[in-house]
Coordinates of C-alpha atoms and ligand atoms in Angstrom, one line a residue:
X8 CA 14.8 -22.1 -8.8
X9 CA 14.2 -18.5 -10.1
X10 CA 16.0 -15.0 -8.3
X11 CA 12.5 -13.3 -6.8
X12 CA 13.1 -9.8 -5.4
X13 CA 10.0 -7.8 -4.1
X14 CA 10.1 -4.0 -5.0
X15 CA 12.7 -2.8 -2.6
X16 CA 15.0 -4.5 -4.3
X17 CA 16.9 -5.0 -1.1
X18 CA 17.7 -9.1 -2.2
X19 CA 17.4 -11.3 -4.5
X20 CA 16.2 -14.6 -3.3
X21 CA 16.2 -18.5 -5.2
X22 CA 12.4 -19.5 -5.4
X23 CA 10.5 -22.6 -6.7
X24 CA 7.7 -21.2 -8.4
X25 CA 4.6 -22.6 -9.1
X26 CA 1.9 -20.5 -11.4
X27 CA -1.7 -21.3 -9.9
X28 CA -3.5 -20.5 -13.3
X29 CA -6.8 -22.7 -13.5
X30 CA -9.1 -22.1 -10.1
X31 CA -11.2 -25.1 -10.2
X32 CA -7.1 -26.4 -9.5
X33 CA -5.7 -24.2 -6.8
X34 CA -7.2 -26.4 -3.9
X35 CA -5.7 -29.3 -5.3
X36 CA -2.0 -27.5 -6.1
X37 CA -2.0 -26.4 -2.8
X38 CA -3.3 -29.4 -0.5
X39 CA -0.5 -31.5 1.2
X40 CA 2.2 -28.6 0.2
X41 CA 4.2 -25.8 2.1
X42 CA 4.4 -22.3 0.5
X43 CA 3.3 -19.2 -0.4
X44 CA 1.0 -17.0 -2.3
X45 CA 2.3 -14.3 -4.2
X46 CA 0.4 -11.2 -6.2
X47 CA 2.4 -8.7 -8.7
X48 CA 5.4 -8.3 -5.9
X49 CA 4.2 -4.8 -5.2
X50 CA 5.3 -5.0 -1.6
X51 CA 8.4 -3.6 -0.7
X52 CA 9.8 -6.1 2.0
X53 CA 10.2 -9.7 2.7
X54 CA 6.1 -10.1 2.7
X55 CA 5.5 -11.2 -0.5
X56 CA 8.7 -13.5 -0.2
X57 CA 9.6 -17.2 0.6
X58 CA 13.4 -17.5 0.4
X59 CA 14.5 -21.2 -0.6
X60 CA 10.7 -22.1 -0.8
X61 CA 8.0 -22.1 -3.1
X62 CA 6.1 -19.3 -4.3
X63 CA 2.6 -20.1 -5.6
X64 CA 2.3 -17.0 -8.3
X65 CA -1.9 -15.9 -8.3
X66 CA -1.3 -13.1 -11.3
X67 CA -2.4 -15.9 -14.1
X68 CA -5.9 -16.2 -11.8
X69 CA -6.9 -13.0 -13.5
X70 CA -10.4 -14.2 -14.8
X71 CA -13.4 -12.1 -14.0
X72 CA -16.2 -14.5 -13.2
X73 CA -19.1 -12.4 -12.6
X74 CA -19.8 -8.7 -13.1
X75 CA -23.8 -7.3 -12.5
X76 CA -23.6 -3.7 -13.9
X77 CA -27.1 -2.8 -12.0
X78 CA -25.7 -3.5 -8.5
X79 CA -21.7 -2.9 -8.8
X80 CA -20.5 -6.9 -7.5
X81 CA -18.2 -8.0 -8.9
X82 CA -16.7 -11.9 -8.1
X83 CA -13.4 -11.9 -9.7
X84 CA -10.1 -14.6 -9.6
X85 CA -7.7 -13.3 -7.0
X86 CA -5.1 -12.3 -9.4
X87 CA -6.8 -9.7 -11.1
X88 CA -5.1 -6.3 -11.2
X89 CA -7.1 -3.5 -9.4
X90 CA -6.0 -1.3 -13.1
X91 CA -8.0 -4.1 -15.1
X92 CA -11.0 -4.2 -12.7
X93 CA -10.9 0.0 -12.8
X94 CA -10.6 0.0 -16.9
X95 CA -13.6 -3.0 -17.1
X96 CA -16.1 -1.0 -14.7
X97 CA -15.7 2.3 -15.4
X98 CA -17.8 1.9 -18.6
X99 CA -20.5 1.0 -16.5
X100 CA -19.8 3.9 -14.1
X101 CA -18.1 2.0 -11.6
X102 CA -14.6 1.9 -9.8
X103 CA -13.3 0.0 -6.7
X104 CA -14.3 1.9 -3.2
X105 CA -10.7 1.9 -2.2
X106 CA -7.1 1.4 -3.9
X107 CA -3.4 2.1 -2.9
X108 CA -1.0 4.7 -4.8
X109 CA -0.6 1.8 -7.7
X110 CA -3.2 -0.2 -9.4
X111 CA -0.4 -2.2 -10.5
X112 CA -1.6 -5.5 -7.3
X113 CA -4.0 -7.8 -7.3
X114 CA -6.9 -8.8 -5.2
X115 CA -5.3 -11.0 -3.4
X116 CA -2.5 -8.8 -2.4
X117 CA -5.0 -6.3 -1.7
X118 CA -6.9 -8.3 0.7
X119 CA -3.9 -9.9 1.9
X120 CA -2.5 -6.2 3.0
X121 CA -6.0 -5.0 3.7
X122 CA -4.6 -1.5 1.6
X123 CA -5.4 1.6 2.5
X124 CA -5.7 4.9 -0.2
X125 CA -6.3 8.7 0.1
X126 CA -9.8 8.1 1.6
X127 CA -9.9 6.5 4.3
X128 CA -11.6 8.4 6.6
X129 CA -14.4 7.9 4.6
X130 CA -14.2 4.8 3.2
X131 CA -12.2 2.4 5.3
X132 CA -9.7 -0.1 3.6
X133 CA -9.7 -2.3 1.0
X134 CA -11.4 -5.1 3.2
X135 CA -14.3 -2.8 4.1
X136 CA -15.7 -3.4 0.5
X137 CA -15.2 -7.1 0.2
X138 CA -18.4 -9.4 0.3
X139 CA -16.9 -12.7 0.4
X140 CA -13.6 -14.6 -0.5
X141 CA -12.8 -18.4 -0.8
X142 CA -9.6 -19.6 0.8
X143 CA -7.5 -22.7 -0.3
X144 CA -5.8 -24.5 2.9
X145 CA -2.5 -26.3 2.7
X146 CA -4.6 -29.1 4.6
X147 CA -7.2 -29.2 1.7
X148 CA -10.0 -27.6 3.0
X149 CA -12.2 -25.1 1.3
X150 CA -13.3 -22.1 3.4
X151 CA -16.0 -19.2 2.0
X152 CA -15.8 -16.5 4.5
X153 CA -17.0 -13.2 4.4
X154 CA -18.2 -10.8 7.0
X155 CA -20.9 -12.2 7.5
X156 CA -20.2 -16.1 7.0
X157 CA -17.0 -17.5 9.3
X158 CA -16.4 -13.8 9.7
X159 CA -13.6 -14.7 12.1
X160 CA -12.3 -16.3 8.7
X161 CA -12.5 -13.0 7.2
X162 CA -11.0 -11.4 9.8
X163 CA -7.8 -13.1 10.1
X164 CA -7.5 -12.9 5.9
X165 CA -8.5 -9.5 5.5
X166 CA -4.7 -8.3 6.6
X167 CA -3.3 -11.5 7.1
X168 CA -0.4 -11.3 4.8
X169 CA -1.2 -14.8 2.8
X170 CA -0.8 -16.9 5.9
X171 CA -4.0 -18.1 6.5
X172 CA -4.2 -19.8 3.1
X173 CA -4.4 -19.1 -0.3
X174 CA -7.0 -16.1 -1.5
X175 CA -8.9 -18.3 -5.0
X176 CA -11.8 -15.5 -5.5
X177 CA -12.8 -12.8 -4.0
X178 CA -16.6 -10.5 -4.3
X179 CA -16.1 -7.1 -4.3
X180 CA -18.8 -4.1 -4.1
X181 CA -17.6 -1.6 -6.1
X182 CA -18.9 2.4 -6.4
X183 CA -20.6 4.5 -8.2
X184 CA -18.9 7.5 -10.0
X185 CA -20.2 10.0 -12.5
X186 CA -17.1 9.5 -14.5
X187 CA -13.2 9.5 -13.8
X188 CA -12.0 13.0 -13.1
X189 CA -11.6 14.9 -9.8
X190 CA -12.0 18.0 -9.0
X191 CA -8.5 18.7 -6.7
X192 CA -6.7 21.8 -4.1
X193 CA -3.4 21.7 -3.6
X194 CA -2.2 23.8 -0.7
X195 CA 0.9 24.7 0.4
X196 CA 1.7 24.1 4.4
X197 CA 4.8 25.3 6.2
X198 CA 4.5 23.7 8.8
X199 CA 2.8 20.9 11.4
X200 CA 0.7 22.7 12.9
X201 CA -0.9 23.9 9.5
X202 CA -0.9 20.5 7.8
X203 CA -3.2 19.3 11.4
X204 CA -5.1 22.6 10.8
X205 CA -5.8 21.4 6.8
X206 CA -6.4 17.6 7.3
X207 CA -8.8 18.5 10.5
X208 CA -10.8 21.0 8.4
X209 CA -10.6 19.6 5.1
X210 CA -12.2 15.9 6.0
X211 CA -15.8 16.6 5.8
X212 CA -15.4 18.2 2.8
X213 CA -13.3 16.4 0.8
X214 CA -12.8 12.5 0.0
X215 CA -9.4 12.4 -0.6
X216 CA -6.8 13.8 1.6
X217 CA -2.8 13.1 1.5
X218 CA -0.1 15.5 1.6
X219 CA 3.9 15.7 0.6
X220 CA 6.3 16.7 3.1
X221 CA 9.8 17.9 2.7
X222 CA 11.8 16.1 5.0
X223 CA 14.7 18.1 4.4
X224 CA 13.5 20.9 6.3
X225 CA 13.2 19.9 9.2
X226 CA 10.0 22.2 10.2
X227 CA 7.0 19.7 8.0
X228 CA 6.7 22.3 5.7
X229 CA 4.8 20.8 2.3
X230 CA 1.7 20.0 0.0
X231 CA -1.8 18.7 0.9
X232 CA -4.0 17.6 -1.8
X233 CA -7.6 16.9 -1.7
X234 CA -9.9 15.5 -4.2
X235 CA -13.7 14.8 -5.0
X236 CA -15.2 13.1 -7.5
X237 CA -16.8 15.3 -10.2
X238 CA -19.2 14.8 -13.0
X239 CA -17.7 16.5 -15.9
X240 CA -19.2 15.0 -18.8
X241 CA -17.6 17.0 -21.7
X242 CA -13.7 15.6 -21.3
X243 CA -12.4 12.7 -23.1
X244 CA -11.7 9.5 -21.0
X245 CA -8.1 8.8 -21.4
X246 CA -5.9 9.6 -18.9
X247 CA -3.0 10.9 -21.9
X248 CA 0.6 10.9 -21.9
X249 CA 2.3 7.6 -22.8
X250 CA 4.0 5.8 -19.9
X251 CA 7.9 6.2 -19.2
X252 CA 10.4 3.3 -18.0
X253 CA 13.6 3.7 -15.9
X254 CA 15.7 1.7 -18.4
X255 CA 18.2 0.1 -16.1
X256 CA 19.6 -0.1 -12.5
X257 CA 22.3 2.5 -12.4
X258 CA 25.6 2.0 -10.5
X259 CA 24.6 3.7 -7.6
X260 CA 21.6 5.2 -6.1
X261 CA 20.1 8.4 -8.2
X262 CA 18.8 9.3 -4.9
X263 CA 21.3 11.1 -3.0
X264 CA 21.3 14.4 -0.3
X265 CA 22.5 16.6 -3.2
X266 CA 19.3 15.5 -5.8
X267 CA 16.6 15.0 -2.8
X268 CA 17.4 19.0 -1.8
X269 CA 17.1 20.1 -5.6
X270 CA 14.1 18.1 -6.0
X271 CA 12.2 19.0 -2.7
X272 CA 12.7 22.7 -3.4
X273 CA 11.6 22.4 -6.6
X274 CA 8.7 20.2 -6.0
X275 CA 7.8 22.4 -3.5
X276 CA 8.0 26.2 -5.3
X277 CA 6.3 24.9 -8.5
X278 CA 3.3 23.2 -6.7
X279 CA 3.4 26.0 -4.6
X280 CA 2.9 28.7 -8.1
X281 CA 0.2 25.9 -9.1
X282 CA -1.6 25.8 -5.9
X283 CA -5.2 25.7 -6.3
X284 CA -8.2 24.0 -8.4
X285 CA -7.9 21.5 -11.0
X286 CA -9.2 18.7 -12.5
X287 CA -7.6 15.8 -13.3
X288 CA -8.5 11.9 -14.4
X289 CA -8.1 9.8 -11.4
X290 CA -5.7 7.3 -13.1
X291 CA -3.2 10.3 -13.3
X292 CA -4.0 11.7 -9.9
X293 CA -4.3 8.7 -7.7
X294 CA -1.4 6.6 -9.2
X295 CA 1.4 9.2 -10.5
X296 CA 4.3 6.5 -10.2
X297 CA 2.5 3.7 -12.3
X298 CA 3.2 6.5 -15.6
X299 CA 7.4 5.7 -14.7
X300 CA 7.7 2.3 -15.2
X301 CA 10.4 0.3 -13.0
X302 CA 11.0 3.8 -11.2
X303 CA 12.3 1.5 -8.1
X304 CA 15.4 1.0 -10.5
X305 CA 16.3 4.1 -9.5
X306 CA 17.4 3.6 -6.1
X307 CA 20.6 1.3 -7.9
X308 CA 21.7 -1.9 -6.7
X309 CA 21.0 -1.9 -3.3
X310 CA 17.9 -1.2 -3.4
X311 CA 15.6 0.8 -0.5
X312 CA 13.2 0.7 2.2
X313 CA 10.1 2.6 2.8
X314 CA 9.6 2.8 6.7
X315 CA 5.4 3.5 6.7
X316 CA 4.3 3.7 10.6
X317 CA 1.0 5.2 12.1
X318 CA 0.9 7.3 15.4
X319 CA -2.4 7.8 17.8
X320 CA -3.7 11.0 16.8
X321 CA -2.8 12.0 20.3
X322 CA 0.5 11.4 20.0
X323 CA 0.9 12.2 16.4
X324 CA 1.9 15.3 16.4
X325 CA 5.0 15.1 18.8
X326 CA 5.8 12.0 17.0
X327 CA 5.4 13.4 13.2
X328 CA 8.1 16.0 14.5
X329 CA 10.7 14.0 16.5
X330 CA 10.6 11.7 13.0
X331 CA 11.2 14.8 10.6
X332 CA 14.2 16.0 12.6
X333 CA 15.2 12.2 13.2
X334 CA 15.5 12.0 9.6
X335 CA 17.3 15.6 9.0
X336 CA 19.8 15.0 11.8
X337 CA 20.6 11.9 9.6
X338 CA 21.1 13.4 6.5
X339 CA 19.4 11.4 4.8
X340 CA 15.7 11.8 2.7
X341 CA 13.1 10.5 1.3
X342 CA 11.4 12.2 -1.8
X343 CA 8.5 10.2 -1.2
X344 CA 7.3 11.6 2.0
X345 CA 3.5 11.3 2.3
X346 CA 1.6 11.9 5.8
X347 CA -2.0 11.0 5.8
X348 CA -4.8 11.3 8.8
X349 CA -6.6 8.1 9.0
X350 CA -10.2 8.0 10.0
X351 CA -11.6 6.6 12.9
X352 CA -12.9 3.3 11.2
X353 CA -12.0 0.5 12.7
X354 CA -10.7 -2.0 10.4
X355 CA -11.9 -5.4 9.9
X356 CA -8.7 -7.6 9.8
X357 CA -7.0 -8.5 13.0
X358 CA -3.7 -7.3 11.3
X359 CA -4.8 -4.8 9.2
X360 CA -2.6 -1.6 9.6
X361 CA -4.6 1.2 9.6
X362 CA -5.8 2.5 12.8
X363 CA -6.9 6.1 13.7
X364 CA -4.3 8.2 13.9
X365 CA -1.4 9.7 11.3
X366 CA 0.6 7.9 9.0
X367 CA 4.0 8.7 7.3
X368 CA 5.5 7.0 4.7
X369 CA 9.0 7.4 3.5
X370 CA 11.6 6.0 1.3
X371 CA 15.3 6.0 1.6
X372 CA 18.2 4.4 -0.5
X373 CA 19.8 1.6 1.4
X374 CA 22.7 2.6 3.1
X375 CA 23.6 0.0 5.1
X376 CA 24.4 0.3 8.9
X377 CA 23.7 4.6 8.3
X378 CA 19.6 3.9 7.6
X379 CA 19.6 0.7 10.4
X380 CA 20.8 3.5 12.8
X381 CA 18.3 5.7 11.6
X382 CA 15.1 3.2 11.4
X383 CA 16.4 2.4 15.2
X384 CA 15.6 6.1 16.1
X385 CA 12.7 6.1 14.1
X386 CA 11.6 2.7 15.8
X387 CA 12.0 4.6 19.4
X388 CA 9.4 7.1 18.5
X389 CA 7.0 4.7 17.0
X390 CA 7.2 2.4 19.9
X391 CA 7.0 5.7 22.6
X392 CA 4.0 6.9 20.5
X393 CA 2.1 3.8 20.8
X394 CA 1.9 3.6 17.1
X395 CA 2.8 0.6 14.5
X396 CA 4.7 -0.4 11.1
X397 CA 3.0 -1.5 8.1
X398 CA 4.1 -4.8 7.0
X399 CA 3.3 -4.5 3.5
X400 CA 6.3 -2.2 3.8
X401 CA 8.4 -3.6 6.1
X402 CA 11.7 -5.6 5.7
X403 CA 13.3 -5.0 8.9
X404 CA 11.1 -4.2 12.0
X405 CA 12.1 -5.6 15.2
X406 CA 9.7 -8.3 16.5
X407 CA 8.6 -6.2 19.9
X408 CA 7.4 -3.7 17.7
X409 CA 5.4 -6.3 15.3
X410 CA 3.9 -7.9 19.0
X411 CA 3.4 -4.2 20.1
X412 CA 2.0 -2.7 17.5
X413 CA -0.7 -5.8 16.6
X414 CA -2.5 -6.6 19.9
X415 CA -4.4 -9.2 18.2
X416 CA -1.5 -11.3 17.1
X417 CA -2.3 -14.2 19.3
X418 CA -5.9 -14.2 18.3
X419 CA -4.7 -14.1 14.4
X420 CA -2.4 -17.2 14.7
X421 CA -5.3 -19.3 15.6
X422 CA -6.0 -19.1 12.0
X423 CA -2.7 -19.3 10.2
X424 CA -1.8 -22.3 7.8
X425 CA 1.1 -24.3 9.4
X426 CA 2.1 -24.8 5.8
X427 CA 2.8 -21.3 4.4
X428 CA 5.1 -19.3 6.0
X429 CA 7.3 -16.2 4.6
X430 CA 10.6 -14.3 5.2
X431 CA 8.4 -12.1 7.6
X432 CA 6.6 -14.4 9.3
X433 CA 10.0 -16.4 10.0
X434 CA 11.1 -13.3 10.5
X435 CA 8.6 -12.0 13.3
X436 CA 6.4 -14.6 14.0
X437 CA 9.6 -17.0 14.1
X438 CA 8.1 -19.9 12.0
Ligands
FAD220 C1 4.0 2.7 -5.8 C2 3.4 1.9 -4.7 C3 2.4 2.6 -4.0 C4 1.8 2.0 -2.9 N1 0.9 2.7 -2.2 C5 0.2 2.1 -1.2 C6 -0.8 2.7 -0.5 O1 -1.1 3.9 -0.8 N2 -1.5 2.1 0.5 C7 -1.2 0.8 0.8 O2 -1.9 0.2 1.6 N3 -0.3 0.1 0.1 C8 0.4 0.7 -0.9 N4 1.4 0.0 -1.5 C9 1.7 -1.4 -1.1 C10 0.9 -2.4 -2.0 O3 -0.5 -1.9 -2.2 C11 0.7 -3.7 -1.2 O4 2.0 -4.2 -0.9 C12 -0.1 -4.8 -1.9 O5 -0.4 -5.8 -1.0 C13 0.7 -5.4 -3.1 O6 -0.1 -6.3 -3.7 P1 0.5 -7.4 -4.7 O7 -0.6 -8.0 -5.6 O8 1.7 -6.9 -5.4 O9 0.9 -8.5 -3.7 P2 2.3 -9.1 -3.2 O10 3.1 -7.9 -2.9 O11 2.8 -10.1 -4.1 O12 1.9 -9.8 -1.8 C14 1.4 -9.1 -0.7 C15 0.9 -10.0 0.3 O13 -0.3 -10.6 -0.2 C16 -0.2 -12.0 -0.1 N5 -1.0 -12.5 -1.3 C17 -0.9 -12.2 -2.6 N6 -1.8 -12.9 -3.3 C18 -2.4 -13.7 -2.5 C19 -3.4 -14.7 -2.6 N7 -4.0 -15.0 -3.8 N8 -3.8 -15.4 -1.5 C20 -3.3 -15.1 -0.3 N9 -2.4 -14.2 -0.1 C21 -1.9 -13.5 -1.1 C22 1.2 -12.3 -0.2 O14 1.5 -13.6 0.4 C23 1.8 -11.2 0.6 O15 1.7 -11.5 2.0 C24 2.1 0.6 -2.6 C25 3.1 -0.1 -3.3 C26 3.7 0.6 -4.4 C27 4.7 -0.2 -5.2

């Protein structure tokens, strides 16, 4: 048994593990057994987790099996990291549709969490761009599904956090690009009402949209970026600057009221002086924290959350501000605070999280019973608003807000495996 923690680093939990490595074998490995799959552990909760049990580890399926240059398809193993799929197809002027804010997971993971990025209200999820998967049942079947074979397969994967078996291979169509920069605006809100005003009039416009808010002030005041891809032929490709590391987990968290308000008024006055037009390589842009490796060290021993939820549009508004003075009347912050509109795409897992509507994502240290009091208010709000809390997140939602907030659990459990099961499905699904 082997300590597995996921990247909260709330616990540290004993796991068998067992490295799926040769595809033609995964079937086989995982017929007749009780587990679960696990990518590169990007989540931040009990997800990606199976205390006491056995964790079948996908990263050594990291083969791609097919690439066709002329149409962008790409049929890869279900461990391979979105960075290594980017840093393979880009030389054919091509990158994946849609990708989180690390390239650091895999496929599987991917699919698994059906993850979201800075676009999507224009391009959906990560599900939206995959053509077909095959699935490996702890009962030894086989199942190809895509969306349009055994899409009800499909469905329930796309989102379904591993339990519906374990994701072999997976087709993805990827996307054209004239090269990897952006051309990117940053502009400085003060308030709700303007960030509304931004993200309302910058979505036809521009492709990526996602904004920083300082939620120390109380008011929403921050940063929204926007991005579109540019063809700028005469810049070298490398994203430069070498990668840093957070060399070990100090004593207690770096991350405290007294460095959050230095660094949120700094943050904020120096992007405010640089507000404007750039460009900038998308690996840089879109993925800022993969540059500082291990940066969840920071946080010390007891690791953090990140409480991600999304409101109804309607009620987004109200809700965005209750949260923000929620969180000030705590003391306690988050310097990742990211609020993003989602489009109105309607997503093509049963579970997957986004919905139309606005999302904020925060972290905070683990303080113990001060941030359970605090995700309890935070909870209240979410629930009032109708809105829900994204799993590939989570490590602590109560199970009325899992049931609330996924209307098509019941349909979804028709398709789970009864052999895998996870700290959050135990958890919220209670098996
Ligand atoms: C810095 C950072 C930024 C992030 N930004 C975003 C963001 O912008 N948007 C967003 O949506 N998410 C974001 N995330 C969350 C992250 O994208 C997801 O948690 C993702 O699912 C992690 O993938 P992984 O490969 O690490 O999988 P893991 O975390 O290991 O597992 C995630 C889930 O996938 C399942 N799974 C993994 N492999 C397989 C497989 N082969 N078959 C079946 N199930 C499998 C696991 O059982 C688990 O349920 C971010 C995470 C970090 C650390």
């Amino acid at each position: 048994m082997v300590g597995v923690s996921s990247w909260g680093r709330l616990d540290c939990h004993e796991h068998e593990l067992v490295a799926l490595a040769d595809r033609a074998r995964v079937a086989a490995q995982v017929a007749g057994s009780q587990g679960l799959a696990q990518g590169n552990a990007r989540s931040y909760g009990d997800v990606c987790l199976n205390p006491g049990g056995r964790l079948w580890r996908a990263t050594s399926l990291d083969r791609f099996i097919d690439f066709d240059p002329a149409s962008g398809r790409l049929r890869c193993e279900a461990g391979v990291l979105l960075r290594d799929i980017q840093r393979m197809s880009l030389a054919h002027g091509w990158l994946l549709p849609v990708t989180p804010g690390t390239q650091m997971i895999t496929v599987g993971g991917a699919i698994a969490n059906d993850v979201h990025g800075k676009n999507h209200h224009v391009l959906g999820s990560f599900g939206d761009h995959v053509l077909g998967l095959r699935l490996a049942r702890t009962d030894g079947r086989v199942i190809e599904c895509g969306p349009g074979l055994q899409p009800e397969w499909f469905a329930a994967t796309v989102g379904g956090m591993g339990l519906t078996g374990v994701i072999v291979e997976a087709e993805l169509q990827l996307r054209r690009v004239a090269g990897p920069w952006l051309v990117t605006d940053t502009v400085p809100f003060r308030n709700l009402d303007e960030f509304f005003a931004l993200a309302d009039g910058s979505e036809a416009g521009w492709e990526q949209t996602v904004s920083w808010v300082d939620c120390l002030s109380g008011i929403g005041r921050g940063l929204f970026f926007r991005a579109n891809p540019a063809a700028i032929p005469d810049l070298a490709t490398h994203p430069g600057g070498p990668a840093a590391r957070v060399p070990f987990v100090p004593p207690v968290s770096l991350v405290n009221g007294l460095s959050l308000r230095a660094f949120n008024e700094t943050y904020f006055r120096l992007n405010r002086l640089k507000a404007g037009h750039a460009v900038a390589h998308f690996e840089k842009y879109t993925y800022p924290l993969d540059n500082l490796h291990d940066w969840n060290r920071m946080y010390g021993p007891r690791g953090f959350y990140q409480y991600q939820s999304v409101l109804p549009r309607e009620a987004g508004r109200t809700g965005v501000q209750a949260m923000l003075e929620a969180i000030k009347a705590s003391g306690q912050g988050s310097f990742l605070a990211v609020l993003k509109t989602f489009g109105d795409r309607a997503s093509r897992g049963m579970m997957s999280f986004p919905r139309p509507g606005v999302t904020l994502a925060l972290d905070f240290p683990n303080r113990g019973a001060a941030t359970a009091r605090l995700f309890d208010r935070l909870d209240a709000i979410v629930r009032e608003a109708g809105g829900r809390i994204y799993a590939a997140k989570d490590a602590r939602m109560p199970r009325e807000l899992f049931e609330s907030g996924y209307p098509r659990l019941a349909e979804f459990l028709q398709y789970r495996d009864p052999g895998i099961s996870s700290a959050m499905s135990r958890r919220l699904i209670g098996s």
